[in-house]
Short mmCIF file of C-alpha atoms in Angstrom, two decimals:
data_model
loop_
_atom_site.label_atom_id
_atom_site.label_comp_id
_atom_site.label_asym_id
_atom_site.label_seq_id
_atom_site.Cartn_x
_atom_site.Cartn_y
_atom_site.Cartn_z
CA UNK A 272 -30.46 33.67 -19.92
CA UNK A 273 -31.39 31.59 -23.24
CA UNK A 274 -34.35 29.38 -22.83
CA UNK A 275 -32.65 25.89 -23.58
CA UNK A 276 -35.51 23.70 -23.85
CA UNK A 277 -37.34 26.21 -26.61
CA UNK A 278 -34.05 26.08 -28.54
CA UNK A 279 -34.09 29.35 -30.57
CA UNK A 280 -32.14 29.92 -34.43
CA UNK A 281 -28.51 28.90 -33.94
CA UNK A 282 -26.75 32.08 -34.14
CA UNK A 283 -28.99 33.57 -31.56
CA UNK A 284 -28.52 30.81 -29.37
CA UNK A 285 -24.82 30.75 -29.40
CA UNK A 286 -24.83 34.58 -29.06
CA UNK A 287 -27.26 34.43 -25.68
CA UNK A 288 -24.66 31.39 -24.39
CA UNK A 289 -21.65 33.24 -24.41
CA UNK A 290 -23.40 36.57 -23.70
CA UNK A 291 -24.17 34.52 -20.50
CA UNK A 292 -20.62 33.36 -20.18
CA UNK A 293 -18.88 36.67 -20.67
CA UNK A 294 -21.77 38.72 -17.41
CA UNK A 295 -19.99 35.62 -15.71
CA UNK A 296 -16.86 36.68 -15.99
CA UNK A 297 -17.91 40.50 -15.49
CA UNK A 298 -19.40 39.11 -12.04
CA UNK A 299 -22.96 39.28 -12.88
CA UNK A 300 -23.91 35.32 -12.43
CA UNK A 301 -27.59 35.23 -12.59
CA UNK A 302 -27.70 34.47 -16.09
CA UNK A 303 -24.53 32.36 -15.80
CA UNK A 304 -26.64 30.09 -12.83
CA UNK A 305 -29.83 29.59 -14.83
CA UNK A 306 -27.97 28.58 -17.78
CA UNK A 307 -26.40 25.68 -15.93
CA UNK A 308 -29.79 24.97 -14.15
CA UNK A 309 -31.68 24.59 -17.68
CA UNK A 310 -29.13 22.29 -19.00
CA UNK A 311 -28.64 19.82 -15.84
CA UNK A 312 -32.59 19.62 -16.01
CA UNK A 313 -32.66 19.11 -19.80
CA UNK A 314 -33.16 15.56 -21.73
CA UNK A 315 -33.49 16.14 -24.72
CA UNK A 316 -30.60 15.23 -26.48
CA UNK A 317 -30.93 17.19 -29.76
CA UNK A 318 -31.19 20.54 -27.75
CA UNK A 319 -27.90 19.14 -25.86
CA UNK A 320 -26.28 19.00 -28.75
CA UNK A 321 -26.67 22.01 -29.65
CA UNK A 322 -25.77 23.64 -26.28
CA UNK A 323 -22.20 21.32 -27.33
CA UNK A 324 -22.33 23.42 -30.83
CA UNK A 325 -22.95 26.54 -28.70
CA UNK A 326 -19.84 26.37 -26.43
CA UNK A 327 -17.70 25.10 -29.30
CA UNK A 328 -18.29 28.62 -30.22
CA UNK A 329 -17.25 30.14 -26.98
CA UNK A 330 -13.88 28.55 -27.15
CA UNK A 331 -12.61 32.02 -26.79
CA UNK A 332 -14.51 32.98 -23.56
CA UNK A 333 -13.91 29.51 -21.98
CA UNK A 334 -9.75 29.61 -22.85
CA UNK A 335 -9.40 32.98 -21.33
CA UNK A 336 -11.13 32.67 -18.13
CA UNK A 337 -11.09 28.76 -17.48
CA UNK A 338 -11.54 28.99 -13.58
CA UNK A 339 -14.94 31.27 -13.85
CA UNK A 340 -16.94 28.54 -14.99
CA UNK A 341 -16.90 25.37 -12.52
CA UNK A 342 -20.30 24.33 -12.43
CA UNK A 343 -20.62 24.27 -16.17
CA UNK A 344 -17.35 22.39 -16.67
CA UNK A 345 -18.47 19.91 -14.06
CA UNK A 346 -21.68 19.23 -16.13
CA UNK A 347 -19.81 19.10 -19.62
CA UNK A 348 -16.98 16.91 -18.29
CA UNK A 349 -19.80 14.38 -17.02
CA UNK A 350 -20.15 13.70 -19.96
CA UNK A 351 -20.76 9.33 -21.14
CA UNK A 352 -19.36 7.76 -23.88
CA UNK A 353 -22.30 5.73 -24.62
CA UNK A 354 -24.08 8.64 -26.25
CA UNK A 355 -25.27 8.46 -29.81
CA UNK A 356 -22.17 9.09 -32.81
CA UNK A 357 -23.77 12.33 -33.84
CA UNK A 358 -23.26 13.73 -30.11
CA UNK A 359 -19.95 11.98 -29.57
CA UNK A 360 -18.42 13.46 -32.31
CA UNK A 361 -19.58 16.99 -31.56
CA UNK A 362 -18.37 16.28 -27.90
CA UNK A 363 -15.37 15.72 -29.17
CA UNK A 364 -14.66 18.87 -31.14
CA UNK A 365 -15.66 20.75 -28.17
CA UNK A 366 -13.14 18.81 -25.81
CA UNK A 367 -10.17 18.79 -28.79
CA UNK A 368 -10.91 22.84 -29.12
CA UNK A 369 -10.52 23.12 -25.11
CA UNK A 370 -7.41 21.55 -24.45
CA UNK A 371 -5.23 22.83 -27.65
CA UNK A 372 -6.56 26.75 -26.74
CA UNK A 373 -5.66 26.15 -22.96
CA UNK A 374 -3.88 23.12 -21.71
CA UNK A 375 -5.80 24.10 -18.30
CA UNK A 376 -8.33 21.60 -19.46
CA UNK A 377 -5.53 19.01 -20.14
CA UNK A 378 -6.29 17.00 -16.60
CA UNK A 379 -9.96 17.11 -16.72
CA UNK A 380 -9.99 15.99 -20.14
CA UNK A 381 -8.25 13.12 -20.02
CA UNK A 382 -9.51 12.14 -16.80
CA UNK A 383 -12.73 12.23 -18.79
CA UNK A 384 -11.23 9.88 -21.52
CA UNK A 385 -9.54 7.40 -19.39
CA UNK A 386 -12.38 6.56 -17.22
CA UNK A 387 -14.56 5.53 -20.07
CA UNK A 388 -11.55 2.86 -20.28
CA UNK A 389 -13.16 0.85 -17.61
CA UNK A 390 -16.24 0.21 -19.27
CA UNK A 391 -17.28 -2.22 -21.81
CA UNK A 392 -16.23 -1.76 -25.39
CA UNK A 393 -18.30 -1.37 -28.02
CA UNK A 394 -18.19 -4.54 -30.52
CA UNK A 395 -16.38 -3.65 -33.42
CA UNK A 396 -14.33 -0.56 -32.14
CA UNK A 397 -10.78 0.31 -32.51
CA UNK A 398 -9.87 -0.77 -28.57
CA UNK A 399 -11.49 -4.21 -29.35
CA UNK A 400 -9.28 -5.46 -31.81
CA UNK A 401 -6.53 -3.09 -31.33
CA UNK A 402 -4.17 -5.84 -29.30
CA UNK A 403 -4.63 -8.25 -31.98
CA UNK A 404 -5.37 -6.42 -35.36
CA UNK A 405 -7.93 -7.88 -37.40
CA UNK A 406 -9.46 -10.28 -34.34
CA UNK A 407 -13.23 -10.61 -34.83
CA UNK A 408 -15.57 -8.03 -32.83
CA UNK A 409 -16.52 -8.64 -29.67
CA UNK A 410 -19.69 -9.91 -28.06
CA UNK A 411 -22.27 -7.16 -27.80
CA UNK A 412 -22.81 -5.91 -24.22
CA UNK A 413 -25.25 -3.53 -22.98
CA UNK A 414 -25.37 0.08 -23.37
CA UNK A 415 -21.88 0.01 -24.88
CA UNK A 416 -19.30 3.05 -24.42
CA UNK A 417 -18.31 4.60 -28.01
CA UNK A 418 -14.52 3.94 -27.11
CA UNK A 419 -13.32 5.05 -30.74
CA UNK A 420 -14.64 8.41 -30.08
CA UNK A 421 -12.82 8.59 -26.89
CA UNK A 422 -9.40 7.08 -28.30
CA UNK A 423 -10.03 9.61 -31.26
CA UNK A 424 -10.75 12.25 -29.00
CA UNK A 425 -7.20 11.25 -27.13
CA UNK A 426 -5.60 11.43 -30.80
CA UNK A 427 -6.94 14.78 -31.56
CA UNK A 428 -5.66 16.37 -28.51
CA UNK A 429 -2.55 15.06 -28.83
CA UNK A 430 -2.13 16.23 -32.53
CA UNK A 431 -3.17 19.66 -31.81
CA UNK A 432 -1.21 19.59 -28.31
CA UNK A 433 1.91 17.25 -28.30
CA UNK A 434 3.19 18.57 -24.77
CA UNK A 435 -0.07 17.35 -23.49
CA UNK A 436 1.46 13.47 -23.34
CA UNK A 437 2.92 13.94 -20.19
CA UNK A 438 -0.41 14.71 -18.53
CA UNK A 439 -2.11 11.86 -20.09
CA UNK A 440 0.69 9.36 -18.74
CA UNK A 441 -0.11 10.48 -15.25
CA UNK A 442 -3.55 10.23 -16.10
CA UNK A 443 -3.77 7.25 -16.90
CA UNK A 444 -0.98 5.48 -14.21
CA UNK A 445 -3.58 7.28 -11.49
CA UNK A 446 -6.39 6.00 -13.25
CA UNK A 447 -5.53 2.48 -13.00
CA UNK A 448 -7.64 -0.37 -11.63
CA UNK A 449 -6.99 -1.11 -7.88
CA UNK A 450 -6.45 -4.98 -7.60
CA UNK A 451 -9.83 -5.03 -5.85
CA UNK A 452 -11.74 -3.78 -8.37
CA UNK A 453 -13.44 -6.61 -11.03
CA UNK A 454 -11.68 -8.68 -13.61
CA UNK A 455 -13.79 -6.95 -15.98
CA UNK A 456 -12.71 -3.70 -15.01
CA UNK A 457 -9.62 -4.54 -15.39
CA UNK A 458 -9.35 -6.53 -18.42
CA UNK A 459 -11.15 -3.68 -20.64
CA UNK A 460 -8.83 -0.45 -19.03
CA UNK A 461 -5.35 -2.48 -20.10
CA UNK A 462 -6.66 -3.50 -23.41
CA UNK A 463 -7.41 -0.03 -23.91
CA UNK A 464 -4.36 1.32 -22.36
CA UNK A 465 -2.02 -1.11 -24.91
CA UNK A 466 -4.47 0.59 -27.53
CA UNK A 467 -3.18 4.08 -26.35
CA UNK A 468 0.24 2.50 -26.87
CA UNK A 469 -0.63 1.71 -30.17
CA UNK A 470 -1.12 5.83 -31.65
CA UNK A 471 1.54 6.93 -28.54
CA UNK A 472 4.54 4.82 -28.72
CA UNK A 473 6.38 7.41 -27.15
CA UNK A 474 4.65 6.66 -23.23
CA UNK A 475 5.72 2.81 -23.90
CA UNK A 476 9.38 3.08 -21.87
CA UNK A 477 6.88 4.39 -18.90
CA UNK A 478 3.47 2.20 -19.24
CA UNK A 479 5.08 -0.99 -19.83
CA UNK A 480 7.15 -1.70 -16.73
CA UNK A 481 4.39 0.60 -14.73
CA UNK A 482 1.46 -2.44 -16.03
CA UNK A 483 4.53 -5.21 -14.68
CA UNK A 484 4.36 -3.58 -11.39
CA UNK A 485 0.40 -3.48 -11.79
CA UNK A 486 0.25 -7.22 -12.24
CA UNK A 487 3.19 -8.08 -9.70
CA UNK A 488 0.30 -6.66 -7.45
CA UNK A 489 -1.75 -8.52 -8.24
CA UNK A 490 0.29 -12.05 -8.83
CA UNK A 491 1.53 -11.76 -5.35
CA UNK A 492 -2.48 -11.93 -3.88
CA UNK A 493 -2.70 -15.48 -5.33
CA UNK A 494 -2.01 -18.16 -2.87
CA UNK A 495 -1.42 -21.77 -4.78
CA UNK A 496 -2.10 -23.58 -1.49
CA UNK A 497 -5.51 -22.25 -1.74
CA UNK A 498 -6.80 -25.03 -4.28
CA UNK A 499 -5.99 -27.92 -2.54
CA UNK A 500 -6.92 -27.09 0.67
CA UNK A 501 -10.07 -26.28 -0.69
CA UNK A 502 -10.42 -30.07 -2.50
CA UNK A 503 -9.17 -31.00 1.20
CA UNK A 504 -12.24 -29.23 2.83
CA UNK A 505 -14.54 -30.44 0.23
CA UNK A 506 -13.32 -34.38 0.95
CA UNK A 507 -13.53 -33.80 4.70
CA UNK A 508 -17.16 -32.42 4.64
CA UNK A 509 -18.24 -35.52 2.50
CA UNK A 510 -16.98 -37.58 4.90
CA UNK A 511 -18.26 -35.64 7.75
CA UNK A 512 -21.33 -36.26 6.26
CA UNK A 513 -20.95 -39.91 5.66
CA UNK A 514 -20.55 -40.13 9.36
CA UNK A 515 -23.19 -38.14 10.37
CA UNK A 516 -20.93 -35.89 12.23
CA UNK A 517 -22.09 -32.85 14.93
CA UNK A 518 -25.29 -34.63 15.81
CA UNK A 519 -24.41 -35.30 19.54
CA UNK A 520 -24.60 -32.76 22.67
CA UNK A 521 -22.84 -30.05 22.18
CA UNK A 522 -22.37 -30.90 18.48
CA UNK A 523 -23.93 -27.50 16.80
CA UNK A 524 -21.45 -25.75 19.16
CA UNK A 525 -18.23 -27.57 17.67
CA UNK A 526 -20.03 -26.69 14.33
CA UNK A 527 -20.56 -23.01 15.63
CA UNK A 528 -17.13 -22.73 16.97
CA UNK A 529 -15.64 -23.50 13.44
CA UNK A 530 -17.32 -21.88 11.32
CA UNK A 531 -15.87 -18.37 11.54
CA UNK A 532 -12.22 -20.23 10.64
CA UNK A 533 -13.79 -22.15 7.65
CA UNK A 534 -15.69 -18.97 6.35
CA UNK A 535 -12.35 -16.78 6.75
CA UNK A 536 -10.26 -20.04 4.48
CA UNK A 537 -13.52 -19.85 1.92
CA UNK A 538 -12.97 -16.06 1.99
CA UNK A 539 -9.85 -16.05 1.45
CA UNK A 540 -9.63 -18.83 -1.45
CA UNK A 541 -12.20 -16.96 -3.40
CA UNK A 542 -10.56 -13.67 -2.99
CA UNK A 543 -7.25 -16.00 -4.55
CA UNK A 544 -9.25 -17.03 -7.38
CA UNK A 545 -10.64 -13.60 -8.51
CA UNK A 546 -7.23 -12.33 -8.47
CA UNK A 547 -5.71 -15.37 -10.41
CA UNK A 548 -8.82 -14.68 -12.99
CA UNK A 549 -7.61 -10.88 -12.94
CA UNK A 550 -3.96 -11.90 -13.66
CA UNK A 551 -5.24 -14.67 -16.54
CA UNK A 552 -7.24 -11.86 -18.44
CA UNK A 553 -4.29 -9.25 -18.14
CA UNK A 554 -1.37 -11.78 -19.03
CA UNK A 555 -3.46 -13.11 -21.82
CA UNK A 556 -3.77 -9.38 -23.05
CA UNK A 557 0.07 -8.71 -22.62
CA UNK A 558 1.57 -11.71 -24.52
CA UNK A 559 -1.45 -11.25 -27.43
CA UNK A 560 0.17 -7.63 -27.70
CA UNK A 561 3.54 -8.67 -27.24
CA UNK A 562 3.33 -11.04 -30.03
CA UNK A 563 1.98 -8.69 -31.86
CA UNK A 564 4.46 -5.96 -31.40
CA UNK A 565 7.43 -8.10 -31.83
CA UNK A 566 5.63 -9.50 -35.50
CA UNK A 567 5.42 -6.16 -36.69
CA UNK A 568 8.64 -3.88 -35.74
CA UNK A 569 12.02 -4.24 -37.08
CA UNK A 570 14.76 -5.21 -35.24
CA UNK A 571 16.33 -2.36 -33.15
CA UNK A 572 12.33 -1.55 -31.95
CA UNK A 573 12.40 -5.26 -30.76
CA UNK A 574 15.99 -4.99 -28.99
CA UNK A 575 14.42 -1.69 -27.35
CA UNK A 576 11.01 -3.73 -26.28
CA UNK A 577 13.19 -6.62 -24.64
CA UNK A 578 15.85 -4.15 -22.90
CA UNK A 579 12.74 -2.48 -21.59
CA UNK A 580 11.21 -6.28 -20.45
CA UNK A 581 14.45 -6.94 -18.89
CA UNK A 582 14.62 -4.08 -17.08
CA UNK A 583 11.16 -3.83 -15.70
CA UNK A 584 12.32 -7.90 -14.43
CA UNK A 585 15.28 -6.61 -12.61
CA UNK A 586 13.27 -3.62 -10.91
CA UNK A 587 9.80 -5.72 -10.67
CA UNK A 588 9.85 -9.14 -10.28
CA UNK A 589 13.58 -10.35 -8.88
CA UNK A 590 12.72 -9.22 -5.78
CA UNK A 591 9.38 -9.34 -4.91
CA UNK A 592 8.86 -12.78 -2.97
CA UNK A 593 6.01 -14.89 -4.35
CA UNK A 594 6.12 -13.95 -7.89
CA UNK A 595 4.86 -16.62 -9.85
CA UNK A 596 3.39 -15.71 -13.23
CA UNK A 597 4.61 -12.16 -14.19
CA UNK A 598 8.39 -13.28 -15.15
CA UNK A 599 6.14 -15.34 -18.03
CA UNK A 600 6.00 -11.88 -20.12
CA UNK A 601 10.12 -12.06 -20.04
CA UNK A 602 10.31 -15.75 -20.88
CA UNK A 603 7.66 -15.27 -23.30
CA UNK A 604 9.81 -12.52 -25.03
CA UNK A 605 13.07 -14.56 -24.90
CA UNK A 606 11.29 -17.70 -26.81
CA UNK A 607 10.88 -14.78 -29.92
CA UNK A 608 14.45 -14.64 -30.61
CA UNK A 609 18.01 -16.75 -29.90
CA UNK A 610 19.72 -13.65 -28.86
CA UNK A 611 16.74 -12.13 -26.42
CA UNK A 612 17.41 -15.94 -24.35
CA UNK A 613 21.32 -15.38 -24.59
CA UNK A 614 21.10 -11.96 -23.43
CA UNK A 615 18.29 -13.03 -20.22
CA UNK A 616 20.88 -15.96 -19.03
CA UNK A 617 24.15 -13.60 -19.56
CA UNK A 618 22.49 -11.22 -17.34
CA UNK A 619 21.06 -13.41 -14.64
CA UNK A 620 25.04 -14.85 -14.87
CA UNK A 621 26.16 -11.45 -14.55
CA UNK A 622 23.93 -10.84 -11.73
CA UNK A 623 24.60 -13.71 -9.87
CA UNK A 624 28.62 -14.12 -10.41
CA UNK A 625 29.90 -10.95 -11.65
CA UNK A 626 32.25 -8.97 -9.63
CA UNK A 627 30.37 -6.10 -8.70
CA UNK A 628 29.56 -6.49 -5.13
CA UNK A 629 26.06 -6.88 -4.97
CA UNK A 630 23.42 -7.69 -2.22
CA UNK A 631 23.22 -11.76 -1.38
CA UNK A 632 19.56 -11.77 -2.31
CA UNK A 633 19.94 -10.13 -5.34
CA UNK A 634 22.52 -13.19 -6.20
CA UNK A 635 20.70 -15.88 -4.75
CA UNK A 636 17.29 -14.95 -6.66
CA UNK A 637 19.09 -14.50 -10.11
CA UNK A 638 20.91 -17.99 -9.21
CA UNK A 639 17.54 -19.25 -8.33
CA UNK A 640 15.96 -17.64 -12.03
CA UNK A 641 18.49 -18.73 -13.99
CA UNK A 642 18.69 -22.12 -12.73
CA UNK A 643 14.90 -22.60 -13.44
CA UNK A 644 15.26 -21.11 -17.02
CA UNK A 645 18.01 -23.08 -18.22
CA UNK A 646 16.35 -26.33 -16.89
CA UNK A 647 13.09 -25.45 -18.31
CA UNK A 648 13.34 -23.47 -21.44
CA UNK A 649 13.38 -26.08 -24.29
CA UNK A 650 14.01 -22.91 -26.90
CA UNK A 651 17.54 -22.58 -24.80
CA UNK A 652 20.27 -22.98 -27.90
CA UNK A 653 22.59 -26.07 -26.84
CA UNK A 654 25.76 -22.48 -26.81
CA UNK A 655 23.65 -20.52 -24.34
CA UNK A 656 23.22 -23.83 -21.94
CA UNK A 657 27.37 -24.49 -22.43
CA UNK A 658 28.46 -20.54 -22.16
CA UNK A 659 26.00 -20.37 -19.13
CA UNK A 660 27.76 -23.55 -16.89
CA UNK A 661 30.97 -22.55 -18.50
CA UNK A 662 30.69 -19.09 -16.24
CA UNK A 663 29.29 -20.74 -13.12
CA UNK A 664 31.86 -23.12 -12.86
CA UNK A 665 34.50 -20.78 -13.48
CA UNK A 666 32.90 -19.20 -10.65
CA UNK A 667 32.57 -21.40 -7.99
CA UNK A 668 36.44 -22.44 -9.03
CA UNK A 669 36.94 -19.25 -8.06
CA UNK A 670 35.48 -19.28 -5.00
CA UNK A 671 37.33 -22.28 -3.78
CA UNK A 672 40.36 -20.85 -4.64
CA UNK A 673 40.07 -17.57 -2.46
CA UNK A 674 38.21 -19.41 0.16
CA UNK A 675 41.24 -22.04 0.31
CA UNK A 676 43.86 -19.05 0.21
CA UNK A 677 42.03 -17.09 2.72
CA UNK A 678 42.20 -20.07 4.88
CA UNK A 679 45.54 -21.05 4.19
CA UNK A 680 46.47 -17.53 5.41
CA UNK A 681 44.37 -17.89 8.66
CA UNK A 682 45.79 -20.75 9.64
CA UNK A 683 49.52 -19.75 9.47
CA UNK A 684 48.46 -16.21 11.20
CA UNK A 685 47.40 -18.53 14.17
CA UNK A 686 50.11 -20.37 14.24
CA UNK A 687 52.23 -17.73 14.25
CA UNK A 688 50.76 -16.39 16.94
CA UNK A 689 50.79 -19.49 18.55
CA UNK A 690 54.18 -19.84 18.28
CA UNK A 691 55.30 -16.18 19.38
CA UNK A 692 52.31 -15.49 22.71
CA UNK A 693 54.08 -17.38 25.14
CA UNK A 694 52.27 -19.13 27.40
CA UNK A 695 49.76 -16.40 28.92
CA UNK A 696 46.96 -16.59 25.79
CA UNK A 697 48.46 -20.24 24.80
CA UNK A 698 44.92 -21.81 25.31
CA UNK A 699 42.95 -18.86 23.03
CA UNK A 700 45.64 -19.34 20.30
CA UNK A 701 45.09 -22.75 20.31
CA UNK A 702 41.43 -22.63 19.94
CA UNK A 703 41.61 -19.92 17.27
CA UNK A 704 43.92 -22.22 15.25
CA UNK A 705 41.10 -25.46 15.67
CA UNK A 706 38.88 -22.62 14.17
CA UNK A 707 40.74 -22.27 11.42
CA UNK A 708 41.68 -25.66 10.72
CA UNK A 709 38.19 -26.67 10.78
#
């Protein structure tokens, strides 16, 4: 096995590496195990990066036997971002070279890649201004992750292997944050995913209404009532207080007695308020890239991006009970352009009064959306407003007229029968025609 930490002449080392690789594969794995011994123990980054060179050079070996080497990929695929450029970018080569000579190392690479999305950005790099092009860097944070290696590293793979996109989409919908995890967390993995966006436009019809389903999550955790009970508890200790309250016999017990309810309500305000801090960082990202996006594409792109918006509404948010923020990245869209509004209220009108039979609830909660846009909305054009009432009184017209001729014909079927039963049923018929009269 080479000596790693005495780092012999390049060619010679590259030559004992794959030597080592290739008894592996010929299932003689003594040389194989001390090689991956040497380099787990090893610190020295220089010698590291040479071991990177080394395998770079094996690219053969590695592609035609990918499953041989586990223990070595699990080391090289441990790999952090927040390595000096020179090693990054040698990293890099070696991951790029993997994936486009076997797309065996598709998954593990990107899994790679999009977990260094959680971390902190480092100030200046492409993810940091990426939502908002030309924003000013960020504030330094400690032991920053090189994300423009990693996003370059994503752009290289893709370039050399375009059927690789798929992977990367379920990559990085299985890497997302769960709604527990920090606000942090969270805010730097979507402003790198609508970086990814950015250089892949082509995983925007999936990412986009997956992220609205993300943060529908997350909206539905935040509980408004939280924030004034909590001013109420705050107010009710003062005066508690004031009074000198649980001093008596038996007073610490009261005390005792309620403090596992007050703990759970302080519990579960706070958990409220980190997921409200959550949703602020995320929405803030979405409508800076929004805004963004619809500034810089031409017209049939921006048609696409709302259809896509108003889609991800209908399947997302009309439903989902307690909803209270998300629906803001469609309204948001619909104040860009006259016809995005007209389009929103002539679907939430077709939804609610068309005549396809659909489910009451689905009615009722585009009755309810559409109500609270058009009263709300100042950027509603005076014709959208007009067109809007114009089709919901046409409506409920309608509906008085088929309700009136459905009971006109009830009441002369019980009359009829009324008229023709004799006197055996006489008092049902009668009762059935009060019924219908009424």
């Amino acid at each position: 096995a080479p000596s790693v930490s005495q780092a012999p002449s390049t060619d010679r080392f590259v030559q004992q590496v794959r030597a080592c690789l290739e008894h592996k594969v010929a299932g003689q794995s003594k040389d194989y195990a001390t090689l991956v011994q040497q380099v787990r123990r090893c610190s020295d980054i220089a010698i590291l990066a040479r071991f990177i060179d080394a395998l770079t050079h094996c690219i053969g070996v590695l592609s035609r036997n990918p499953r041989e080497f586990p223990e070595l990929l699990s080391f090289v695929f441990s790999f952090e971002w927040s390595a000096p450029d020179d090693f990054a970018a040698r990293f890099m080569s070696l991951v790029t070279n993997l994936v486009s000579s076997n797309s065996y190392y598709a998954v593990m690479s990107f899994e790679m890649l999009v977990k260094a999305f959680k971390k902190d950005l480092k100030p200046g790099s492409e993810a940091a201004a990426a939502v908002v092009p030309g924003a000013p860097p960020a504030v330094p944070a400690p032991a920053p992750v090189n994300i423009t290696y990693v996003h370059n590293t994503v752009k290289s793979i893709l370039y050399l292997a375009p059927s690789a996109s798929p992977v990367l989409l379920r990559v990085l919908e299985e890497q997302f944050p769960h709604k527990r995890l920090s606000a942090g967390v969270h805010e730097a993995y979507l402003r790198n995913l609508l970086c990814v966006l950015n250089y892949v436009p082509a995983l925007r019809a999936k990412l986009i209404p997956f992220v609205i389903t993300k943060l529908i999550d997350i909206d539905v955790e935040i509980r408004l009532e939280d924030e004034e009970e909590e001013e109420e508890e705050e107010e009710a200790e003062e005066e508690g207080e004031d009074d000198g309250a649980g001093s008596g016999p038996g007073g610490s017990g009261a005390a005792g007695a309620g403090a596992t309810v007050e703990d759970a309500e302080l519990t579960s305000a706070e958990a409220s308020r980190a997921m409200a801090e959550k949703l602020d960082l995320a929405m803030d990202l979405m409508f800076q890239y929004m805004a963004s996006w619809f500034r810089d594409s031409g017209a049939e792109e921006q048609q696409a991006m709302f259809r896509l918006l108003l889609s991800a509404f209908e399947s997302a948010v009309l439903l989902t009970h307690r909803s209270k923020y998300t629906q803001f990245l469609v309204f948001f869209a619909t104040s860009l352009d006259a016809s995005f509004a007209d389009a929103f209220v002539g679907r939430l009108v077709d939804l609610s009064c068309g005549i396809d039979l659909r489910p009451p609830i689905v009615r009722q909660s585009a009755a309810a959306y559409l109500a609270s846009f058009l009263s709300r909305a100042a950027f509603v054009h005076e014709s959208t407003l007009r067109s809007a009432l114009y089709y919901l009184l046409h409506w409920v017209h309608g509906y008085l007229d088929r309700f009136e001729a459905a009971l006109k014909d009830a009441v002369e079927r019980a009359e009829s029968a009324s008229e023709g039963g004799g006197g055996g049923g006489g008092g049902a018929q009668q009762a059935a025609l009060a019924r219908a009269r009424e």
